[in-house]
Coordinates of N, CA and C in Angstrom, one line a residue:
X30 N 0.8 -1.2 0.0 CA 0.0 0.0 0.0 C 0.9 1.2 0.0
X31 N 0.7 2.1 -0.9 CA 1.5 3.3 -1.1 C 1.4 4.3 0.1
X32 N 0.3 4.3 0.8 CA 0.1 5.1 2.0 C 0.9 4.7 3.2
X33 N 1.4 3.4 3.1 CA 2.2 2.9 4.2 C 3.7 3.1 4.0
X34 N 4.1 3.7 2.9 CA 5.5 3.9 2.6 C 6.0 5.0 3.5
X35 N 7.3 4.9 3.9 CA 7.9 5.8 4.8 C 9.2 6.3 4.2
X36 N 9.6 7.5 4.7 CA 10.9 8.1 4.2 C 12.0 7.6 5.2
X37 N 13.2 8.1 5.0 CA 14.3 7.6 5.8 C 14.1 8.0 7.3
X38 N 13.3 9.0 7.6 CA 13.1 9.4 9.0 C 11.9 8.7 9.6
X39 N 11.3 7.8 8.8 CA 10.1 7.0 9.3 C 8.8 7.7 9.2
X40 N 8.8 8.8 8.4 CA 7.5 9.6 8.2 C 6.7 8.9 7.1
X41 N 5.4 8.8 7.4 CA 4.4 8.4 6.4 C 4.2 9.5 5.4
X42 N 3.7 9.1 4.2 CA 3.4 10.1 3.2 C 2.5 11.2 3.7
X43 N 1.5 10.7 4.5 CA 0.6 11.7 5.1 C 1.3 12.7 6.0
X44 N 2.3 12.4 6.7 CA 3.1 13.3 7.5 C 3.7 14.4 6.6
X45 N 4.3 13.9 5.5 CA 5.0 14.8 4.6 C 4.0 15.8 4.0
X46 N 2.9 15.2 3.5 CA 1.8 16.0 2.9 C 1.3 17.0 3.9
X47 N 1.0 16.6 5.1 CA 0.4 17.5 6.1 C 1.4 18.6 6.5
X48 N 2.7 18.3 6.6 CA 3.7 19.3 6.9 C 3.8 20.3 5.8
X49 N 3.6 19.9 4.6 CA 3.8 20.9 3.5 C 2.4 21.5 3.1
X50 N 1.4 21.2 3.8 CA 0.0 21.8 3.6 C -0.5 21.5 2.2
X51 N -0.1 20.4 1.7 CA -0.6 20.0 0.3 C -2.1 19.6 0.4
X52 N -2.9 19.9 -0.6 CA -4.3 19.6 -0.6 C -4.4 18.1 -1.0
X53 N -5.2 17.4 -0.2 CA -5.4 15.9 -0.5 C -6.6 15.8 -1.4
X54 N -6.5 15.1 -2.5 CA -7.6 14.8 -3.4 C -8.6 13.9 -2.7
X55 N -9.9 14.0 -3.1 CA -11.0 13.3 -2.5 C -10.7 11.8 -2.4
X56 N -10.1 11.1 -3.4 CA -9.9 9.7 -3.2 C -8.9 9.4 -2.1
X57 N -7.9 10.3 -1.9 CA -7.0 10.0 -0.8 C -7.7 10.2 0.5
X58 N -8.5 11.3 0.6 CA -9.3 11.5 1.9 C -10.2 10.3 2.2
X59 N -10.8 9.7 1.1 CA -11.6 8.5 1.3 C -10.8 7.3 1.9
X60 N -9.5 7.2 1.4 CA -8.7 6.1 1.9 C -8.3 6.4 3.3
X61 N -8.0 7.7 3.7 CA -7.7 8.0 5.1 C -8.9 7.7 6.0
X62 N -10.1 8.0 5.6 CA -11.2 7.7 6.4 C -11.4 6.2 6.6
X63 N -11.0 5.4 5.7 CA -11.1 3.9 5.8 C -9.9 3.4 6.6
X64 N -8.8 4.1 6.8 CA -7.6 3.6 7.5 C -7.2 4.7 8.5
X65 N -8.0 4.8 9.5 CA -7.7 5.8 10.5 C -6.4 5.7 11.3
X66 N -5.8 4.5 11.2 CA -4.5 4.4 11.9 C -3.5 5.4 11.4
X67 N -3.6 5.8 10.1 CA -2.6 6.8 9.6 C -2.9 8.1 10.3
X68 N -4.1 8.4 10.5 CA -4.4 9.7 11.1 C -4.1 9.7 12.6
X69 N -4.0 8.6 13.2 CA -3.7 8.5 14.7 C -2.2 8.3 14.9
X70 N -1.4 8.2 13.9 CA 0.0 8.1 14.1 C 0.7 9.4 14.1
X71 N 1.5 9.6 15.1 CA 2.3 10.9 15.2 C 3.5 10.8 14.3
X72 N 3.8 12.0 13.8 CA 5.0 12.1 13.0 C 6.2 11.8 13.9
X73 N 7.1 10.9 13.5 CA 8.3 10.6 14.3 C 9.3 11.7 14.5
X74 N 9.3 12.7 13.6 CA 10.2 13.8 13.7 C 9.7 14.9 14.6
X75 N 8.5 15.3 14.5 CA 7.9 16.4 15.3 C 7.1 15.9 16.5
X76 N 6.7 14.7 16.5 CA 5.8 14.1 17.5 C 4.4 14.8 17.5
X77 N 4.0 15.2 16.3 CA 2.7 15.8 16.1 C 1.8 14.9 15.3
X78 N 0.5 15.0 15.5 CA -0.5 14.2 14.7 C -0.6 15.0 13.4
X79 N -1.1 14.3 12.3 CA -1.2 14.9 11.0 C -1.9 16.2 11.0
X80 N -3.1 16.4 11.7 CA -3.8 17.6 11.7 C -3.0 18.7 12.3
X81 N -2.2 18.4 13.4 CA -1.3 19.3 14.0 C -0.2 19.8 13.1
X82 N 0.3 18.8 12.4 CA 1.4 19.2 11.4 C 0.8 20.2 10.4
X83 N -0.3 19.9 9.9 CA -1.0 20.8 8.9 C -1.2 22.2 9.5
X84 N -1.6 22.2 10.7 CA -1.8 23.5 11.4 C -0.5 24.3 11.7
X85 N 0.6 23.6 11.7 CA 1.8 24.2 12.2 C 2.6 24.9 11.0
X86 N 2.2 24.6 9.8 CA 2.9 25.1 8.6 C 2.7 26.6 8.4
X87 N 3.5 27.2 7.5 CA 3.4 28.6 7.1 C 2.1 28.9 6.4
X88 N 1.7 28.1 5.4 CA 0.5 28.3 4.6 C -0.6 27.4 5.1
X89 N -1.1 27.7 6.2 CA -2.2 26.8 6.8 C -3.4 26.8 5.9
X90 N -4.0 25.6 5.7 CA -5.2 25.4 5.0 C -6.2 24.9 6.0
X91 N -7.2 25.8 6.4 CA -8.2 25.4 7.4 C -9.0 24.3 6.9
X92 N -9.3 24.2 5.6 CA -10.1 23.1 5.1 C -9.3 21.7 5.3
X93 N -8.1 21.7 5.1 CA -7.2 20.5 5.2 C -7.2 20.1 6.7
X94 N -6.9 21.1 7.6 CA -6.9 20.8 9.0 C -8.2 20.3 9.5
X95 N -9.3 20.9 9.0 CA -10.7 20.4 9.4 C -10.9 19.0 8.9
X96 N -10.5 18.7 7.7 CA -10.7 17.4 7.1 C -9.9 16.3 7.9
X97 N -8.7 16.6 8.2 CA -7.9 15.7 8.9 C -8.4 15.4 10.3
X98 N -8.8 16.5 11.0 CA -9.3 16.4 12.4 C -10.7 15.7 12.4
X99 N -11.6 16.1 11.5 CA -12.9 15.5 11.6 C -12.9 14.0 11.1
X100 N -11.9 13.7 10.3 CA -11.8 12.3 9.9 C -11.4 11.4 11.0
X101 N -10.8 11.9 12.0 CA -10.4 11.1 13.2 C -10.5 11.9 14.5
X102 N -11.7 12.2 15.0 CA -11.7 13.0 16.2 C -11.2 12.3 17.4
X103 N -10.9 11.0 17.3 CA -10.4 10.3 18.4 C -9.0 10.8 18.9
X104 N -8.3 11.6 18.0 CA -7.0 12.0 18.4 C -7.1 13.2 19.4
X105 N -8.2 13.8 19.5 CA -8.3 15.0 20.4 C -7.9 14.7 21.8
X106 N -8.4 13.6 22.5 CA -8.0 13.3 23.8 C -6.5 13.0 23.9
X107 N -6.0 12.4 22.8 CA -4.5 12.1 22.7 C -3.7 13.4 22.6
X108 N -4.3 14.4 22.0 CA -3.6 15.7 21.9 C -3.4 16.3 23.2
X109 N -4.4 16.2 24.0 CA -4.3 16.7 25.4 C -3.2 16.1 26.1
X110 N -2.9 14.8 25.9 CA -1.8 14.1 26.5 C -0.5 14.6 26.0
X111 N -0.5 14.9 24.6 CA 0.7 15.5 24.0 C 1.1 16.8 24.7
X112 N 0.1 17.6 24.9 CA 0.3 18.9 25.5 C 0.9 18.8 26.9
X113 N 0.4 17.8 27.7 CA 1.0 17.5 29.0 C 2.4 17.1 28.9
X114 N 2.8 16.2 27.9 CA 4.1 15.8 27.7 C 5.0 17.0 27.4
X115 N 4.5 17.9 26.5 CA 5.3 19.1 26.2 C 5.6 20.0 27.4
X116 N 4.6 20.1 28.2 CA 4.8 20.9 29.5 C 5.9 20.3 30.3
X117 N 5.9 18.9 30.4 CA 6.9 18.3 31.2 C 8.3 18.5 30.6
X118 N 8.4 18.5 29.3 CA 9.7 18.7 28.6 C 10.2 20.1 28.8
X119 N 9.3 21.1 29.0 CA 9.7 22.5 29.2 C 10.1 22.8 30.6
X120 N 9.8 21.9 31.6 CA 10.1 22.2 33.0 C 11.6 22.1 33.2

């Protein structure tokens, strides 16, 4: 499966696309909805979920962020844990 391919840093294609704020075509969004594990996997480089990566770029696309987040709202509670981990790292 091409969506399972990773780069040398262990990033999924989704992580790279989200980081670069690329627009995902409808067929890709449909595949993401069918395979939520990709949306629940944090980027190994930034430790951010795909919707967070998309929101962190210079050219933020609110539609893309919305699509990624609403495709897998289960990541919201996990994000709260990420925030707590970040607070610990800053202490």
